Amino acid sequence: MFLTETSIFPSFFDPFNDTKKKKNKKDVAHMQLDLFSHSFDESLLRRLKTLANSSSTSQPSVGINLSWLSSALDFLFFAHEEAIILLSSLNLDNSLDFYLDNSVKILDLCNSISSEIERFRNRRLVLSFALLVLNNGSVDPEKLARARVSLSDWVNYYKGPVLDSNNHLENIARDLATRLKEIPRGKISADERFVRRTIKAVGLVTVFVAGVVVTALRGSPGLVVAVRAPPEFLWAEPFNSLCASVSTRPDKKRYLLDELDEIEARIKEVSGVMDGGSGENGERPSSAVKELEMVTGRLGEGLERLGDGVNEIFNSVLRTRDGMLEKMRVGQQEQRSDARKFSSNLHSKHVLCNVQK
């Protein structure tokens, strides 16, 4: 029998020890990514519950108003900012093109929603003209006739879904939703998987909020695009429930947006007063006009806040894109610089060898 001495100190040249160290580092990195994912999901879950429990959607008989839409945009902005913080600390590499392609769609989506808001503002001018004539107490038949036509134009404008000529906005939203279903081919690292999971989460929230905003502003009969979060996300259940509740329009509501139904009701009252010419006491009542004026004022304030929310998201995504592109540019310059140094070193060694010879 031979006795073999075994050192109690690890060898720096032990391949098994090196493999173990690498595996431990890999496990620690995976744990950190899991913690990041869980923290990101929990932050979205908290915000999502607040949005779902808001007064606009807590009861099935209540629809959506501009205030709720602004809150939804705030939630979307929060999701983008949280994702940016996470992604900025990682090496995107293979996922950089994936993010840049999707972010272009989001920027285009923001521009299209801004156009819808501007279209809505222009429609509001129709009400403002009619209110100006009625508040001045004008008895000019021509002005009153134009005011009546303006009110009718508002109602007729929203009798069906208001769509642009080429359905550009719907195509963007649907294309982004389709991209979210795409599964990357081939083997990817844990970092890449985390990055794409984060991008997918933000994409789901983006498509949902954008779809609701567009549907509400256009008076469309149904959501422009619908999405559903997979169970891998901690916030999937409340998110899908919120999507379902928004898709179901309350009874006796023509539009998804409360303000549209309210304005139409006030217009009918004002039109009835104009057609009747006087109230019960023989005088033209001003209450219907005042109520329409109040609703129109709230509409203007809501649209301003909505526009600000879209601008915040647009600027957030644009800053992230610029930062990533700059990072990529610097990386490429460093690679070229390293390549030049390497080539220069080779040239120097070659010259030195020739001199020594």
GROMACS .gro file of N, CA, C and O in nm, residues 246-308:
model
  252
  246VAL      N    1  -6.145   4.692  -1.904
  246VAL     CA    2  -6.146   4.806  -1.995
  246VAL      C    3  -6.214   4.769  -2.126
  246VAL      O    4  -6.282   4.851  -2.189
  247SER      N    5  -6.195   4.644  -2.168
  247SER     CA    6  -6.254   4.600  -2.294
  247SER      C    7  -6.406   4.590  -2.286
  247SER      O    8  -6.475   4.598  -2.388
  248THR      N    9  -6.459   4.571  -2.165
  248THR     CA   10  -6.603   4.558  -2.147
  248THR      C   11  -6.664   4.694  -2.120
  248THR      O   12  -6.642   4.754  -2.014
  249ARG      N   13  -6.739   4.744  -2.214
  249ARG     CA   14  -6.797   4.877  -2.200
  249ARG      C   15  -6.921   4.871  -2.110
  249ARG      O   16  -7.005   4.781  -2.124
  250PRO      N   17  -6.933   4.964  -2.014
  250PRO     CA   18  -7.052   4.966  -1.927
  250PRO      C   19  -7.180   4.983  -2.006
  250PRO      O   20  -7.181   5.036  -2.117
  251ASP      N   21  -7.289   4.935  -1.949
  251ASP     CA   22  -7.420   4.946  -2.013
  251ASP      C   23  -7.457   5.093  -2.034
  251ASP      O   24  -7.420   5.181  -1.956
  252LYS      N   25  -7.530   5.117  -2.140
  252LYS     CA   26  -7.581   5.249  -2.173
  252LYS      C   27  -7.472   5.350  -2.205
  252LYS      O   28  -7.494   5.470  -2.203
  253LYS      N   29  -7.352   5.301  -2.231
  253LYS     CA   30  -7.244   5.391  -2.271
  253LYS      C   31  -7.213   5.371  -2.418
  253LYS      O   32  -7.195   5.258  -2.463
  254ARG      N   33  -7.209   5.479  -2.491
  254ARG     CA   34  -7.179   5.471  -2.633
  254ARG      C   35  -7.029   5.470  -2.656
  254ARG      O   36  -6.978   5.407  -2.746
  255TYR      N   37  -6.958   5.543  -2.572
  255TYR     CA   38  -6.814   5.558  -2.589
  255TYR      C   39  -6.740   5.500  -2.470
  255TYR      O   40  -6.793   5.487  -2.360
  256LEU      N   41  -6.612   5.471  -2.493
  256LEU     CA   42  -6.526   5.425  -2.384
  256LEU      C   43  -6.491   5.540  -2.291
  256LEU      O   44  -6.477   5.521  -2.170
  257LEU      N   45  -6.478   5.659  -2.346
  257LEU     CA   46  -6.440   5.776  -2.268
  257LEU      C   47  -6.563   5.846  -2.212
  257LEU      O   48  -6.655   5.883  -2.285
  258ASP      N   49  -6.562   5.868  -2.080
  258ASP     CA   50  -6.677   5.931  -2.013
  258ASP      C   51  -6.708   6.069  -2.069
  258ASP      O   52  -6.825   6.106  -2.087
  259GLU      N   53  -6.603   6.148  -2.096
  259GLU     CA   54  -6.624   6.285  -2.141
  259GLU      C   55  -6.702   6.292  -2.273
  259GLU      O   56  -6.781   6.385  -2.294
  260LEU      N   57  -6.682   6.192  -2.360
  260LEU     CA   58  -6.754   6.192  -2.487
  260LEU      C   59  -6.904   6.173  -2.466
  260LEU      O   60  -6.987   6.241  -2.527
  261ASP      N   61  -6.939   6.079  -2.379
  261ASP     CA   62  -7.082   6.057  -2.349
  261ASP      C   63  -7.142   6.179  -2.282
  261ASP      O   64  -7.256   6.219  -2.310
  262GLU      N   65  -7.066   6.240  -2.190
  262GLU     CA   66  -7.118   6.355  -2.116
  262GLU      C   67  -7.138   6.474  -2.209
  262GLU      O   68  -7.240   6.544  -2.200
  263ILE      N   69  -7.042   6.499  -2.296
  263ILE     CA   70  -7.054   6.612  -2.390
  263ILE      C   71  -7.173   6.591  -2.483
  263ILE      O   72  -7.249   6.685  -2.510
  264GLU      N   73  -7.189   6.468  -2.531
  264GLU     CA   74  -7.301   6.442  -2.622
  264GLU      C   75  -7.434   6.464  -2.553
  264GLU      O   76  -7.529   6.519  -2.612
  265ALA      N   77  -7.442   6.425  -2.426
  265ALA     CA   78  -7.566   6.446  -2.350
  265ALA      C   79  -7.593   6.596  -2.332
  265ALA      O   80  -7.709   6.642  -2.345
  266ARG      N   81  -7.489   6.673  -2.301
  266ARG     CA   82  -7.506   6.818  -2.282
  266ARG      C   83  -7.542   6.886  -2.415
  266ARG      O   84  -7.619   6.982  -2.418
  267ILE      N   85  -7.485   6.838  -2.525
  267ILE     CA   86  -7.517   6.895  -2.657
  267ILE      C   87  -7.664   6.875  -2.689
  267ILE      O   88  -7.731   6.965  -2.743
  268LYS      N   89  -7.717   6.759  -2.658
  268LYS     CA   90  -7.859   6.731  -2.683
  268LYS      C   91  -7.947   6.826  -2.602
  268LYS      O   92  -8.050   6.875  -2.652
  269GLU      N   93  -7.906   6.856  -2.478
  269GLU     CA   94  -7.983   6.949  -2.395
  269GLU      C   95  -7.979   7.090  -2.454
  269GLU      O   96  -8.082   7.158  -2.463
  270VAL      N   97  -7.858   7.133  -2.493
  270VAL     CA   98  -7.844   7.267  -2.550
  270VAL      C   99  -7.920   7.277  -2.682
  270VAL      O  100  -7.987   7.378  -2.709
  271SER      N  101  -7.913   7.174  -2.765
  271SER     CA  102  -7.985   7.175  -2.893
  271SER      C  103  -8.135   7.181  -2.869
  271SER      O  104  -8.209   7.250  -2.943
  272GLY      N  105  -8.181   7.111  -2.765
  272GLY     CA  106  -8.324   7.116  -2.733
  272GLY      C  107  -8.367   7.255  -2.691
  272GLY      O  108  -8.475   7.302  -2.729
  273VAL      N  109  -8.282   7.323  -2.615
  273VAL     CA  110  -8.312   7.459  -2.573
  273VAL      C  111  -8.314   7.553  -2.694
  273VAL      O  112  -8.403   7.639  -2.706
  274MET      N  113  -8.219   7.536  -2.785
  274MET     CA  114  -8.213   7.621  -2.903
  274MET      C  115  -8.334   7.599  -2.993
  274MET      O  116  -8.389   7.695  -3.048
  275ASP      N  117  -8.376   7.475  -3.005
  275ASP     CA  118  -8.492   7.445  -3.089
  275ASP      C  119  -8.621   7.495  -3.025
  275ASP      O  120  -8.709   7.547  -3.092
  276GLY      N  121  -8.628   7.483  -2.889
  276GLY     CA  122  -8.749   7.526  -2.819
  276GLY      C  123  -8.758   7.676  -2.806
  276GLY      O  124  -8.866   7.734  -2.804
  277GLY      N  125  -8.642   7.738  -2.791
  277GLY     CA  126  -8.640   7.884  -2.784
  277GLY      C  127  -8.657   7.939  -2.646
  277GLY      O  128  -8.616   8.050  -2.617
  278SER      N  129  -8.719   7.865  -2.555
  278SER     CA  130  -8.739   7.918  -2.419
  278SER      C  131  -8.768   7.805  -2.324
  278SER      O  132  -8.802   7.694  -2.365
  279GLY      N  133  -8.755   7.836  -2.195
  279GLY     CA  134  -8.783   7.736  -2.093
  279GLY      C  135  -8.924   7.747  -2.044
  279GLY      O  136  -9.010   7.809  -2.107
  280GLU      N  137  -8.950   7.690  -1.926
  280GLU     CA  138  -9.087   7.687  -1.872
  280GLU      C  139  -9.136   7.827  -1.838
  280GLU      O  140  -9.254   7.855  -1.844
  281ASN      N  141  -9.044   7.917  -1.798
  281ASN     CA  142  -9.083   8.051  -1.758
  281ASN      C  143  -9.078   8.152  -1.873
  281ASN      O  144  -9.086   8.272  -1.853
  282GLY      N  145  -9.060   8.100  -1.995
  282GLY     CA  146  -9.058   8.189  -2.110
  282GLY      C  147  -8.923   8.250  -2.137
  282GLY      O  148  -8.911   8.334  -2.225
  283GLU      N  149  -8.820   8.211  -2.055
  283GLU     CA  150  -8.686   8.263  -2.076
  283GLU      C  151  -8.592   8.150  -2.118
  283GLU      O  152  -8.610   8.036  -2.075
  284ARG      N  153  -8.496   8.185  -2.199
  284ARG     CA  154  -8.399   8.084  -2.243
  284ARG      C  155  -8.309   8.047  -2.125
  284ARG      O  156  -8.237   8.131  -2.073
  285PRO      N  157  -8.312   7.922  -2.077
  285PRO     CA  158  -8.230   7.883  -1.963
  285PRO      C  159  -8.083   7.873  -2.004
  285PRO      O  160  -8.050   7.834  -2.115
  286SER      N  161  -7.996   7.909  -1.913
  286SER     CA  162  -7.852   7.906  -1.940
  286SER      C  163  -7.784   7.788  -1.873
  286SER      O  164  -7.664   7.767  -1.893
  287SER      N  165  -7.856   7.710  -1.792
  287SER     CA  166  -7.793   7.600  -1.718
  287SER      C  167  -7.733   7.496  -1.812
  287SER      O  168  -7.622   7.447  -1.788
  288ALA      N  169  -7.804   7.462  -1.920
  288ALA     CA  170  -7.753   7.361  -2.013
  288ALA      C  171  -7.625   7.409  -2.080
  288ALA      O  172  -7.530   7.332  -2.099
  289VAL      N  173  -7.623   7.538  -2.115
  289VAL     CA  174  -7.504   7.595  -2.178
  289VAL      C  175  -7.387   7.595  -2.080
  289VAL      O  176  -7.273   7.562  -2.116
  290LYS      N  177  -7.413   7.634  -1.955
  290LYS     CA  178  -7.308   7.637  -1.854
  290LYS      C  179  -7.251   7.497  -1.829
  290LYS      O  180  -7.129   7.481  -1.811
  291GLU      N  181  -7.337   7.397  -1.826
  291GLU     CA  182  -7.290   7.260  -1.804
  291GLU      C  183  -7.203   7.213  -1.920
  291GLU      O  184  -7.101   7.147  -1.899
  292LEU      N  185  -7.244   7.246  -2.043
  292LEU     CA  186  -7.163   7.211  -2.159
  292LEU      C  187  -7.029   7.284  -2.153
  292LEU      O  188  -6.925   7.226  -2.188
  293GLU      N  189  -7.031   7.408  -2.107
  293GLU     CA  190  -6.907   7.484  -2.096
  293GLU      C  191  -6.813   7.422  -1.993
  293GLU      O  192  -6.691   7.415  -2.014
  294MET      N  193  -6.868   7.373  -1.882
  294MET     CA  194  -6.786   7.311  -1.779
  294MET      C  195  -6.722   7.182  -1.829
  294MET      O  196  -6.603   7.157  -1.807
  295VAL      N  197  -6.800   7.102  -1.900
  295VAL     CA  198  -6.747   6.976  -1.953
  295VAL      C  199  -6.639   7.003  -2.058
  295VAL      O  200  -6.535   6.936  -2.062
  296THR      N  201  -6.662   7.106  -2.141
  296THR     CA  202  -6.564   7.142  -2.242
  296THR      C  203  -6.435   7.190  -2.178
  296THR      O  204  -6.324   7.161  -2.228
  297GLY      N  205  -6.446   7.264  -2.069
  297GLY     CA  206  -6.328   7.310  -1.996
  297GLY      C  207  -6.248   7.194  -1.938
  297GLY      O  208  -6.125   7.191  -1.947
  298ARG      N  209  -6.319   7.098  -1.878
  298ARG     CA  210  -6.251   6.979  -1.823
  298ARG      C  211  -6.185   6.899  -1.934
  298ARG      O  212  -6.078   6.841  -1.916
  299LEU      N  213  -6.251   6.898  -2.050
  299LEU     CA  214  -6.194   6.827  -2.165
  299LEU      C  215  -6.061   6.890  -2.205
  299LEU      O  216  -5.961   6.818  -2.231
  300GLY      N  217  -6.055   7.022  -2.211
  300GLY     CA  218  -5.931   7.090  -2.248
  300GLY      C  219  -5.819   7.064  -2.148
  300GLY      O  220  -5.705   7.037  -2.186
  301GLU      N  221  -5.852   7.070  -2.018
  301GLU     CA  222  -5.751   7.044  -1.915
  301GLU      C  223  -5.701   6.900  -1.923
  301GLU      O  224  -5.581   6.874  -1.908
  302GLY      N  225  -5.794   6.806  -1.944
  302GLY     CA  226  -5.755   6.666  -1.954
  302GLY      C  227  -5.665   6.638  -2.073
  302GLY      O  228  -5.570   6.560  -2.063
  303LEU      N  229  -5.694   6.702  -2.185
  303LEU     CA  230  -5.612   6.683  -2.305
  303LEU      C  231  -5.472   6.739  -2.286
  303LEU      O  232  -5.374   6.682  -2.337
  304GLU      N  233  -5.461   6.852  -2.213
  304GLU     CA  234  -5.329   6.910  -2.188
  304GLU      C  235  -5.244   6.815  -2.105
  304GLU      O  236  -5.126   6.791  -2.135
  305ARG      N  237  -5.304   6.758  -2.000
  305ARG     CA  238  -5.230   6.665  -1.916
  305ARG      C  239  -5.194   6.538  -1.993
  305ARG      O  240  -5.085   6.482  -1.977
  306LEU      N  241  -5.285   6.495  -2.078
  306LEU     CA  242  -5.261   6.375  -2.158
  306LEU      C  243  -5.144   6.399  -2.254
  306LEU      O  244  -5.057   6.312  -2.271
  307GLY      N  245  -5.142   6.515  -2.316
  307GLY     CA  246  -5.033   6.548  -2.407
  307GLY      C  247  -4.899   6.554  -2.335
  307GLY      O  248  -4.796   6.509  -2.387
  308ASP      N  249  -4.899   6.610  -2.213
  308ASP     CA  250  -4.776   6.615  -2.135
  308ASP      C  251  -4.725   6.475  -2.102
  308ASP      O  252  -4.603   6.450  -2.104
   0.00000   0.00000   0.00000
